[in-house]
Amino acid sequence: MRVARAVVEGQPRIVVTHAGVSRVAPESYPDDALIALGETAEAVAGWTEADLDSLELLAPVSGAGKIIAVGLNYVDHTAETGIAQPERPLTFAKYVTSLTGPTADVVIPDHLTQGVDFEAELALVIGRRCGGDTPATLDDVVAYTVANDVSARDVQFGDVQWTRGKSFDTFTPLGPWLISADEFGSPGGHRIYAEVDGMLFQEDDTAEMIFDVPTILAFVSDGVTLEPGDLILTGTPAGAGGFRTPPQYLRHGQVVVAGVEGIGELRNRFVHRSQLTA
């Protein structure tokens, strides 16, 4: 099952794709993609068929309580940063207000940063309350999606801690779909990539994570309760612009495509706030 959220007649609605057919949930249906992931094919058969090309997709998770991200989790990316490979997952938080849709503009607060970068990532969606006393497992992941961990490098490293520089509004594009865990299969073995204006910058395989998904789940949930809809971003491969020589930070109007095989692509234009008209 593939589940998204879209604007239909000015309101967010759930969209489900099954057996190649996309359908929009009734207006009375809850705006909750996790509920839709639990529906059967028979239950959605009566929903109205939809033309995806005519819909504006939104971030598929609207109410994440937590966004937990993992840094330095691919060997080549860790090497390009010049930072020692971590002995355990390096985690940080992103604010929920950073979430935006898979085709929405990412607005750069250019009065605060001139060093905005991109990071294609596989994201996990937690499906039930877990963790705390007993660490979470793959069984607690209801779906997978794509995230772009947008990063203001000058703020990130200038602040020493990473949260603010990765949490400006719109700095976490997400989507386009939630792919159910049974359809996605093993989280390892999927191509992950990012392009800027059609040029390939990042390309790797999710099997190349330093800490695999079960290890990440066990680590971040040990003593921390995870709730349905919480997101975990699993790290990015080498090739982001900020670690090139010279650095290639994003300019006003550039388009970043971030994708994971088996899920789909984000396609976001980056715009300077100072260039937006009132």
PDB file of C-alpha atoms in Angstrom:
ATOM      1  CA  MET A   1       0.000   0.000   0.000  1.00  0.00           C
ATOM      2  CA  ARG A   2       1.152   3.523  -0.871  1.00  0.00           C
ATOM      3  CA  VAL A   3      -0.365   6.438   1.010  1.00  0.00           C
ATOM      4  CA  ALA A   4       0.020  10.172   0.454  1.00  0.00           C
ATOM      5  CA  ARG A   5      -1.674  13.406   1.459  1.00  0.00           C
ATOM      6  CA  ALA A   6      -2.826  15.903  -1.156  1.00  0.00           C
ATOM      7  CA  VAL A   7      -4.748  19.125  -1.509  1.00  0.00           C
ATOM      8  CA  VAL A   8      -8.219  18.369  -2.859  1.00  0.00           C
ATOM      9  CA  GLU A   9     -10.701  21.248  -3.185  1.00  0.00           C
ATOM     10  CA  GLY A  10      -8.545  23.306  -0.871  1.00  0.00           C
ATOM     11  CA  GLN A  11      -8.344  20.712   1.917  1.00  0.00           C
ATOM     12  CA  PRO A  12      -5.813  18.001   2.820  1.00  0.00           C
ATOM     13  CA  ARG A  13      -7.081  14.556   1.862  1.00  0.00           C
ATOM     14  CA  ILE A  14      -5.643  11.066   1.983  1.00  0.00           C
ATOM     15  CA  VAL A  15      -4.656   9.424  -1.315  1.00  0.00           C
ATOM     16  CA  VAL A  16      -4.041   5.685  -1.619  1.00  0.00           C
ATOM     17  CA  THR A  17      -2.455   3.866  -4.551  1.00  0.00           C
ATOM     18  CA  HIS A  18      -3.051   0.139  -4.833  1.00  0.00           C
ATOM     19  CA  ALA A  19      -2.590  -2.123  -7.874  1.00  0.00           C
ATOM     20  CA  GLY A  20      -1.700   0.928  -9.963  1.00  0.00           C
ATOM     21  CA  VAL A  21      -4.912   2.833  -9.200  1.00  0.00           C
ATOM     22  CA  SER A  22      -4.951   6.002  -7.073  1.00  0.00           C
ATOM     23  CA  ARG A  23      -8.007   6.924  -5.031  1.00  0.00           C
ATOM     24  CA  VAL A  24      -8.915   9.890  -2.825  1.00  0.00           C
ATOM     25  CA  ALA A  25     -10.485   9.275   0.568  1.00  0.00           C
ATOM     26  CA  PRO A  26     -13.938  10.678   1.301  1.00  0.00           C
ATOM     27  CA  GLU A  27     -14.036  14.202   2.710  1.00  0.00           C
ATOM     28  CA  SER A  28     -15.077  12.805   6.092  1.00  0.00           C
ATOM     29  CA  TYR A  29     -12.040  10.491   6.302  1.00  0.00           C
ATOM     30  CA  PRO A  30      -9.459  11.478   8.971  1.00  0.00           C
ATOM     31  CA  ASP A  31      -6.381  13.365   7.756  1.00  0.00           C
ATOM     32  CA  ASP A  32      -4.140  10.581   9.013  1.00  0.00           C
ATOM     33  CA  ALA A  33      -1.997   8.523   6.651  1.00  0.00           C
ATOM     34  CA  LEU A  34      -1.232   5.969   9.344  1.00  0.00           C
ATOM     35  CA  ILE A  35      -4.910   5.036   9.551  1.00  0.00           C
ATOM     36  CA  ALA A  36      -5.002   4.621   5.773  1.00  0.00           C
ATOM     37  CA  LEU A  37      -1.999   2.279   5.878  1.00  0.00           C
ATOM     38  CA  GLY A  38      -4.156  -0.128   7.850  1.00  0.00           C
ATOM     39  CA  GLU A  39      -6.970  -0.211   5.291  1.00  0.00           C
ATOM     40  CA  THR A  40      -7.571  -3.203   3.059  1.00  0.00           C
ATOM     41  CA  ALA A  41      -7.874  -3.038  -0.712  1.00  0.00           C
ATOM     42  CA  GLU A  42     -11.580  -3.802  -0.354  1.00  0.00           C
ATOM     43  CA  ALA A  43     -12.067  -0.897   2.053  1.00  0.00           C
ATOM     44  CA  VAL A  44     -10.650   1.694  -0.349  1.00  0.00           C
ATOM     45  CA  ALA A  45     -12.190   0.246  -3.525  1.00  0.00           C
ATOM     46  CA  GLY A  46     -15.129   2.611  -3.285  1.00  0.00           C
ATOM     47  CA  TRP A  47     -13.012   5.771  -2.966  1.00  0.00           C
ATOM     48  CA  THR A  48     -12.982   8.169  -5.916  1.00  0.00           C
ATOM     49  CA  GLU A  49     -10.279   7.519  -8.515  1.00  0.00           C
ATOM     50  CA  ALA A  50      -7.751  10.339  -8.822  1.00  0.00           C
ATOM     51  CA  ASP A  51      -5.333  11.690 -11.427  1.00  0.00           C
ATOM     52  CA  LEU A  52      -2.097  12.100  -9.473  1.00  0.00           C
ATOM     53  CA  ASP A  53      -0.699  14.609 -11.960  1.00  0.00           C
ATOM     54  CA  SER A  54      -3.484  17.008 -11.052  1.00  0.00           C
ATOM     55  CA  LEU A  55      -2.856  16.887  -7.295  1.00  0.00           C
ATOM     56  CA  GLU A  56      -0.491  18.879  -5.088  1.00  0.00           C
ATOM     57  CA  LEU A  57       1.040  16.371  -2.691  1.00  0.00           C
ATOM     58  CA  LEU A  58       1.718  17.365   0.909  1.00  0.00           C
ATOM     59  CA  ALA A  59       4.103  15.902   3.462  1.00  0.00           C
ATOM     60  CA  PRO A  60       2.594  12.449   4.081  1.00  0.00           C
ATOM     61  CA  VAL A  61       2.967  12.761   7.865  1.00  0.00           C
ATOM     62  CA  SER A  62       1.231  15.831   9.248  1.00  0.00           C
ATOM     63  CA  GLY A  63       1.507  15.298  12.979  1.00  0.00           C
ATOM     64  CA  ALA A  64       4.946  13.908  13.798  1.00  0.00           C
ATOM     65  CA  GLY A  65       5.672  14.399  17.471  1.00  0.00           C
ATOM     66  CA  LYS A  66       9.396  13.853  17.034  1.00  0.00           C
ATOM     67  CA  ILE A  67      11.893  13.958  14.199  1.00  0.00           C
ATOM     68  CA  ILE A  68      15.063  12.116  15.176  1.00  0.00           C
ATOM     69  CA  ALA A  69      17.917  12.247  12.684  1.00  0.00           C
ATOM     70  CA  VAL A  70      21.165  10.300  12.447  1.00  0.00           C
ATOM     71  CA  GLY A  71      24.354  11.979  11.275  1.00  0.00           C
ATOM     72  CA  LEU A  72      27.533  10.535   9.782  1.00  0.00           C
ATOM     73  CA  ASN A  73      25.954   7.170   8.983  1.00  0.00           C
ATOM     74  CA  TYR A  74      27.579   6.338   5.629  1.00  0.00           C
ATOM     75  CA  VAL A  75      31.306   5.567   5.495  1.00  0.00           C
ATOM     76  CA  ASP A  76      32.074   7.756   2.469  1.00  0.00           C
ATOM     77  CA  HIS A  77      30.096  10.698   3.847  1.00  0.00           C
ATOM     78  CA  THR A  78      31.876  10.461   7.188  1.00  0.00           C
ATOM     79  CA  ALA A  79      35.216  10.395   5.371  1.00  0.00           C
ATOM     80  CA  GLU A  80      34.404  13.484   3.276  1.00  0.00           C
ATOM     81  CA  THR A  81      33.551  15.506   6.404  1.00  0.00           C
ATOM     82  CA  GLY A  82      36.917  14.795   8.008  1.00  0.00           C
ATOM     83  CA  ILE A  83      35.137  13.790  11.213  1.00  0.00           C
ATOM     84  CA  ALA A  84      36.012  10.521  12.925  1.00  0.00           C
ATOM     85  CA  GLN A  85      33.562   7.689  12.307  1.00  0.00           C
ATOM     86  CA  PRO A  86      31.197   7.524  15.298  1.00  0.00           C
ATOM     87  CA  GLU A  87      31.291   4.517  17.600  1.00  0.00           C
ATOM     88  CA  ARG A  88      27.535   4.701  18.127  1.00  0.00           C
ATOM     89  CA  PRO A  89      24.743   6.486  16.231  1.00  0.00           C
ATOM     90  CA  LEU A  90      25.110  10.259  16.305  1.00  0.00           C
ATOM     91  CA  THR A  91      21.606  11.642  16.747  1.00  0.00           C
ATOM     92  CA  PHE A  92      20.036  15.094  16.718  1.00  0.00           C
ATOM     93  CA  ALA A  93      16.529  16.520  16.561  1.00  0.00           C
ATOM     94  CA  LYS A  94      14.716  18.493  13.893  1.00  0.00           C
ATOM     95  CA  TYR A  95      11.736  20.678  14.662  1.00  0.00           C
ATOM     96  CA  VAL A  96       8.384  19.444  13.369  1.00  0.00           C
ATOM     97  CA  THR A  97       7.747  22.862  11.800  1.00  0.00           C
ATOM     98  CA  SER A  98      10.546  22.106   9.323  1.00  0.00           C
ATOM     99  CA  LEU A  99       8.330  19.569   7.512  1.00  0.00           C
ATOM    100  CA  THR A 100       7.161  20.468   4.016  1.00  0.00           C
ATOM    101  CA  GLY A 101       5.802  18.709   0.948  1.00  0.00           C
ATOM    102  CA  PRO A 102       7.592  16.737  -1.752  1.00  0.00           C
ATOM    103  CA  THR A 103       7.258  19.524  -4.367  1.00  0.00           C
ATOM    104  CA  ALA A 104       7.019  22.595  -2.144  1.00  0.00           C
ATOM    105  CA  ASP A 105       9.567  25.407  -2.242  1.00  0.00           C
ATOM    106  CA  VAL A 106      12.259  25.301   0.430  1.00  0.00           C
ATOM    107  CA  VAL A 107      12.585  28.854   1.712  1.00  0.00           C
ATOM    108  CA  ILE A 108      16.131  29.823   2.682  1.00  0.00           C
ATOM    109  CA  PRO A 109      16.339  32.515   5.381  1.00  0.00           C
ATOM    110  CA  ASP A 110      19.227  34.166   3.548  1.00  0.00           C
ATOM    111  CA  HIS A 111      19.663  36.827   6.244  1.00  0.00           C
ATOM    112  CA  LEU A 112      20.817  33.955   8.495  1.00  0.00           C
ATOM    113  CA  THR A 113      22.661  31.593   6.153  1.00  0.00           C
ATOM    114  CA  GLN A 114      24.635  31.528   2.934  1.00  0.00           C
ATOM    115  CA  GLY A 115      25.561  27.850   3.194  1.00  0.00           C
ATOM    116  CA  VAL A 116      22.452  25.758   2.537  1.00  0.00           C
ATOM    117  CA  ASP A 117      23.010  22.143   1.567  1.00  0.00           C
ATOM    118  CA  PHE A 118      20.943  19.018   0.821  1.00  0.00           C
ATOM    119  CA  GLU A 119      20.996  15.461   2.178  1.00  0.00           C
ATOM    120  CA  ALA A 120      18.930  12.634   0.656  1.00  0.00           C
ATOM    121  CA  GLU A 121      17.781  10.231   3.370  1.00  0.00           C
ATOM    122  CA  LEU A 122      15.642   7.167   3.952  1.00  0.00           C
ATOM    123  CA  ALA A 123      13.077   7.988   6.655  1.00  0.00           C
ATOM    124  CA  LEU A 124      11.258   5.566   8.946  1.00  0.00           C
ATOM    125  CA  VAL A 125       7.709   6.157  10.192  1.00  0.00           C
ATOM    126  CA  ILE A 126       6.846   4.675  13.580  1.00  0.00           C
ATOM    127  CA  GLY A 127       3.494   2.903  13.594  1.00  0.00           C
ATOM    128  CA  ARG A 128       2.829   2.202  17.271  1.00  0.00           C
ATOM    129  CA  ARG A 129       3.922   3.274  20.725  1.00  0.00           C
ATOM    130  CA  CYS A 130       7.228   1.570  21.424  1.00  0.00           C
ATOM    131  CA  GLY A 131      10.609   2.020  23.041  1.00  0.00           C
ATOM    132  CA  GLY A 132      11.211   3.296  26.545  1.00  0.00           C
ATOM    133  CA  ASP A 133      11.570   0.109  28.564  1.00  0.00           C
ATOM    134  CA  THR A 134      11.957  -2.160  25.518  1.00  0.00           C
ATOM    135  CA  PRO A 135      13.904  -0.901  22.459  1.00  0.00           C
ATOM    136  CA  ALA A 136      12.005  -0.653  19.184  1.00  0.00           C
ATOM    137  CA  THR A 137      12.435  -3.127  16.331  1.00  0.00           C
ATOM    138  CA  LEU A 138      11.593  -3.292  12.630  1.00  0.00           C
ATOM    139  CA  ASP A 139       8.130  -4.527  13.611  1.00  0.00           C
ATOM    140  CA  ASP A 140       7.422  -1.033  14.991  1.00  0.00           C
ATOM    141  CA  VAL A 141       8.080   0.639  11.607  1.00  0.00           C
ATOM    142  CA  VAL A 142       4.818   1.025   9.692  1.00  0.00           C
ATOM    143  CA  ALA A 143       6.225   2.705   6.579  1.00  0.00           C
ATOM    144  CA  TYR A 144       9.203   4.239   4.806  1.00  0.00           C
ATOM    145  CA  THR A 145       9.505   7.510   2.922  1.00  0.00           C
ATOM    146  CA  VAL A 146      12.102   9.925   1.522  1.00  0.00           C
ATOM    147  CA  ALA A 147      13.444  12.949   3.383  1.00  0.00           C
ATOM    148  CA  ASN A 148      15.807  15.763   2.485  1.00  0.00           C
ATOM    149  CA  ASP A 149      17.704  16.812   5.599  1.00  0.00           C
ATOM    150  CA  VAL A 150      18.312  20.388   4.430  1.00  0.00           C
ATOM    151  CA  SER A 151      21.209  21.891   6.353  1.00  0.00           C
ATOM    152  CA  ALA A 152      22.501  25.426   6.804  1.00  0.00           C
ATOM    153  CA  ARG A 153      26.129  24.415   7.212  1.00  0.00           C
ATOM    154  CA  ASP A 154      27.355  27.785   8.479  1.00  0.00           C
ATOM    155  CA  VAL A 155      24.692  27.780  11.211  1.00  0.00           C
ATOM    156  CA  GLN A 156      25.063  24.051  11.887  1.00  0.00           C
ATOM    157  CA  PHE A 157      28.770  24.238  12.615  1.00  0.00           C
ATOM    158  CA  GLY A 158      28.738  27.788  13.946  1.00  0.00           C
ATOM    159  CA  ASP A 159      26.268  26.803  16.663  1.00  0.00           C
ATOM    160  CA  VAL A 160      28.335  23.676  17.507  1.00  0.00           C
ATOM    161  CA  GLN A 161      25.092  21.721  18.014  1.00  0.00           C
ATOM    162  CA  TRP A 162      23.154  20.944  14.840  1.00  0.00           C
ATOM    163  CA  THR A 163      19.458  21.399  15.575  1.00  0.00           C
ATOM    164  CA  ARG A 164      18.852  25.036  14.607  1.00  0.00           C
ATOM    165  CA  GLY A 165      20.771  24.866  11.332  1.00  0.00           C
ATOM    166  CA  LYS A 166      18.724  21.849  10.244  1.00  0.00           C
ATOM    167  CA  SER A 167      15.335  23.009  11.502  1.00  0.00           C
ATOM    168  CA  PHE A 168      14.442  26.259   9.762  1.00  0.00           C
ATOM    169  CA  ASP A 169      10.915  26.258   8.354  1.00  0.00           C
ATOM    170  CA  THR A 170      10.598  24.021   5.245  1.00  0.00           C
ATOM    171  CA  PHE A 171      14.011  22.385   5.895  1.00  0.00           C
ATOM    172  CA  THR A 172      12.605  18.819   5.922  1.00  0.00           C
ATOM    173  CA  PRO A 173      10.869  17.976   2.634  1.00  0.00           C
ATOM    174  CA  LEU A 174       9.153  14.614   3.037  1.00  0.00           C
ATOM    175  CA  GLY A 175       7.341  12.156   0.756  1.00  0.00           C
ATOM    176  CA  PRO A 176       6.026  11.695  -1.781  1.00  0.00           C
ATOM    177  CA  TRP A 177       4.540   8.474  -0.410  1.00  0.00           C
ATOM    178  CA  LEU A 178       4.491   6.368   2.674  1.00  0.00           C
ATOM    179  CA  ILE A 179       5.358   2.883   1.462  1.00  0.00           C
ATOM    180  CA  SER A 180       4.112   0.204   3.814  1.00  0.00           C
ATOM    181  CA  ALA A 181       6.825  -1.829   5.481  1.00  0.00           C
ATOM    182  CA  ASP A 182       5.667  -5.069   3.871  1.00  0.00           C
ATOM    183  CA  GLU A 183       5.803  -3.551   0.372  1.00  0.00           C
ATOM    184  CA  PHE A 184       9.182  -1.859   0.889  1.00  0.00           C
ATOM    185  CA  GLY A 185      10.823  -4.960   2.302  1.00  0.00           C
ATOM    186  CA  SER A 186      14.289  -4.850   3.823  1.00  0.00           C
ATOM    187  CA  PRO A 187      15.452  -1.254   4.414  1.00  0.00           C
ATOM    188  CA  GLY A 188      18.867  -2.206   3.056  1.00  0.00           C
ATOM    189  CA  GLY A 189      19.586  -2.649  -0.639  1.00  0.00           C
ATOM    190  CA  HIS A 190      17.841   0.414  -2.090  1.00  0.00           C
ATOM    191  CA  ARG A 191      19.501   3.042  -4.267  1.00  0.00           C
ATOM    192  CA  ILE A 192      19.571   6.478  -2.637  1.00  0.00           C
ATOM    193  CA  TYR A 193      20.506   9.592  -4.599  1.00  0.00           C
ATOM    194  CA  ALA A 194      20.263  13.360  -5.009  1.00  0.00           C
ATOM    195  CA  GLU A 195      20.515  15.624  -8.050  1.00  0.00           C
ATOM    196  CA  VAL A 196      20.878  19.400  -8.305  1.00  0.00           C
ATOM    197  CA  ASP A 197      19.511  20.936 -11.508  1.00  0.00           C
ATOM    198  CA  GLY A 198      19.765  17.518 -13.171  1.00  0.00           C
ATOM    199  CA  MET A 199      23.352  16.804 -12.098  1.00  0.00           C
ATOM    200  CA  LEU A 200      23.911  13.726  -9.924  1.00  0.00           C
ATOM    201  CA  PHE A 201      25.596  14.624  -6.618  1.00  0.00           C
ATOM    202  CA  GLN A 202      24.783  11.731  -4.290  1.00  0.00           C
ATOM    203  CA  GLU A 203      24.425   8.034  -5.078  1.00  0.00           C
ATOM    204  CA  ASP A 204      24.772   5.031  -2.797  1.00  0.00           C
ATOM    205  CA  ASP A 205      22.907   2.034  -1.438  1.00  0.00           C
ATOM    206  CA  THR A 206      21.034   2.018   1.871  1.00  0.00           C
ATOM    207  CA  ALA A 207      22.867  -1.218   2.684  1.00  0.00           C
ATOM    208  CA  GLU A 208      26.011   0.897   3.140  1.00  0.00           C
ATOM    209  CA  MET A 209      24.876   2.508   6.399  1.00  0.00           C
ATOM    210  CA  ILE A 210      27.398   2.297   9.227  1.00  0.00           C
ATOM    211  CA  PHE A 211      24.541   1.589  11.649  1.00  0.00           C
ATOM    212  CA  ASP A 212      21.724  -0.334  10.021  1.00  0.00           C
ATOM    213  CA  VAL A 213      18.055   0.366  10.660  1.00  0.00           C
ATOM    214  CA  PRO A 214      17.575  -2.212  13.468  1.00  0.00           C
ATOM    215  CA  THR A 215      20.617  -0.778  15.264  1.00  0.00           C
ATOM    216  CA  ILE A 216      19.312   2.782  14.877  1.00  0.00           C
ATOM    217  CA  LEU A 217      15.862   1.810  16.165  1.00  0.00           C
ATOM    218  CA  ALA A 218      17.275   0.056  19.216  1.00  0.00           C
ATOM    219  CA  PHE A 219      19.603   2.967  20.000  1.00  0.00           C
ATOM    220  CA  VAL A 220      17.200   5.903  19.650  1.00  0.00           C
ATOM    221  CA  SER A 221      14.367   4.154  21.529  1.00  0.00           C
ATOM    222  CA  ASP A 222      16.363   2.860  24.492  1.00  0.00           C
ATOM    223  CA  GLY A 223      14.862   4.937  27.289  1.00  0.00           C
ATOM    224  CA  VAL A 224      12.904   7.116  24.834  1.00  0.00           C
ATOM    225  CA  THR A 225       9.273   6.339  24.018  1.00  0.00           C
ATOM    226  CA  LEU A 226       8.397   6.593  20.332  1.00  0.00           C
ATOM    227  CA  GLU A 227       4.843   7.431  19.256  1.00  0.00           C
ATOM    228  CA  PRO A 228       2.877   6.723  16.067  1.00  0.00           C
ATOM    229  CA  GLY A 229       3.934   9.175  13.365  1.00  0.00           C
ATOM    230  CA  ASP A 230       7.384   9.860  14.810  1.00  0.00           C
ATOM    231  CA  LEU A 231      10.051  10.051  12.117  1.00  0.00           C
ATOM    232  CA  ILE A 232      13.612   8.735  12.104  1.00  0.00           C
ATOM    233  CA  LEU A 233      15.997   9.950   9.380  1.00  0.00           C
ATOM    234  CA  THR A 234      18.769   7.421   8.843  1.00  0.00           C
ATOM    235  CA  GLY A 235      21.634   9.500   7.424  1.00  0.00           C
ATOM    236  CA  THR A 236      22.934  10.596   4.035  1.00  0.00           C
ATOM    237  CA  PRO A 237      25.602   9.299   1.640  1.00  0.00           C
ATOM    238  CA  ALA A 238      28.607  11.205   0.331  1.00  0.00           C
ATOM    239  CA  GLY A 239      28.323  13.955  -2.252  1.00  0.00           C
ATOM    240  CA  ALA A 240      26.446  16.817  -0.603  1.00  0.00           C
ATOM    241  CA  GLY A 241      27.556  20.218  -1.853  1.00  0.00           C
ATOM    242  CA  GLY A 242      29.026  21.549   1.366  1.00  0.00           C
ATOM    243  CA  PHE A 243      31.836  18.996   1.475  1.00  0.00           C
ATOM    244  CA  ARG A 244      33.049  19.482  -2.082  1.00  0.00           C
ATOM    245  CA  THR A 245      36.131  21.484  -3.065  1.00  0.00           C
ATOM    246  CA  PRO A 246      35.147  24.246  -3.364  1.00  0.00           C
ATOM    247  CA  PRO A 247      31.797  23.931  -1.553  1.00  0.00           C
ATOM    248  CA  GLN A 248      28.736  24.107  -3.793  1.00  0.00           C
ATOM    249  CA  TYR A 249      25.951  25.566  -1.709  1.00  0.00           C
ATOM    250  CA  LEU A 250      22.467  25.924  -3.119  1.00  0.00           C
ATOM    251  CA  ARG A 251      21.601  29.117  -4.969  1.00  0.00           C
ATOM    252  CA  HIS A 252      18.263  30.836  -5.367  1.00  0.00           C
ATOM    253  CA  GLY A 253      16.084  28.956  -7.870  1.00  0.00           C
ATOM    254  CA  GLN A 254      17.978  25.658  -7.919  1.00  0.00           C
ATOM    255  CA  VAL A 255      15.993  22.416  -7.832  1.00  0.00           C
ATOM    256  CA  VAL A 256      17.022  19.402  -5.762  1.00  0.00           C
ATOM    257  CA  VAL A 257      15.687  15.925  -6.500  1.00  0.00           C
ATOM    258  CA  ALA A 258      16.159  13.412  -3.672  1.00  0.00           C
ATOM    259  CA  GLY A 259      15.054   9.827  -4.109  1.00  0.00           C
ATOM    260  CA  VAL A 260      15.088   6.321  -2.695  1.00  0.00           C
ATOM    261  CA  GLU A 261      14.481   3.324  -4.943  1.00  0.00           C
ATOM    262  CA  GLY A 262      11.084   1.806  -4.256  1.00  0.00           C
ATOM    263  CA  ILE A 263       9.571   4.975  -2.803  1.00  0.00           C
ATOM    264  CA  GLY A 264       9.885   7.893  -5.211  1.00  0.00           C
ATOM    265  CA  GLU A 265      11.371  11.354  -5.392  1.00  0.00           C
ATOM    266  CA  LEU A 266      11.208  14.733  -3.750  1.00  0.00           C
ATOM    267  CA  ARG A 267      11.562  17.639  -6.154  1.00  0.00           C
ATOM    268  CA  ASN A 268      11.998  20.961  -4.354  1.00  0.00           C
ATOM    269  CA  ARG A 269      12.989  24.397  -5.576  1.00  0.00           C
ATOM    270  CA  PHE A 270      15.173  26.390  -3.187  1.00  0.00           C
ATOM    271  CA  VAL A 271      14.362  30.090  -2.928  1.00  0.00           C
ATOM    272  CA  HIS A 272      15.819  32.956  -0.917  1.00  0.00           C
ATOM    273  CA  ARG A 273      13.340  34.566   1.427  1.00  0.00           C
ATOM    274  CA  SER A 274      14.654  37.994   0.381  1.00  0.00           C
ATOM    275  CA  GLN A 275      13.585  37.266  -3.210  1.00  0.00           C
ATOM    276  CA  LEU A 276       9.975  36.460  -2.376  1.00  0.00           C
ATOM    277  CA  THR A 277       7.393  39.119  -3.157  1.00  0.00           C
ATOM    278  CA  ALA A 278       4.904  40.195  -0.558  1.00  0.00           C
TER     279      ALA A 278
END
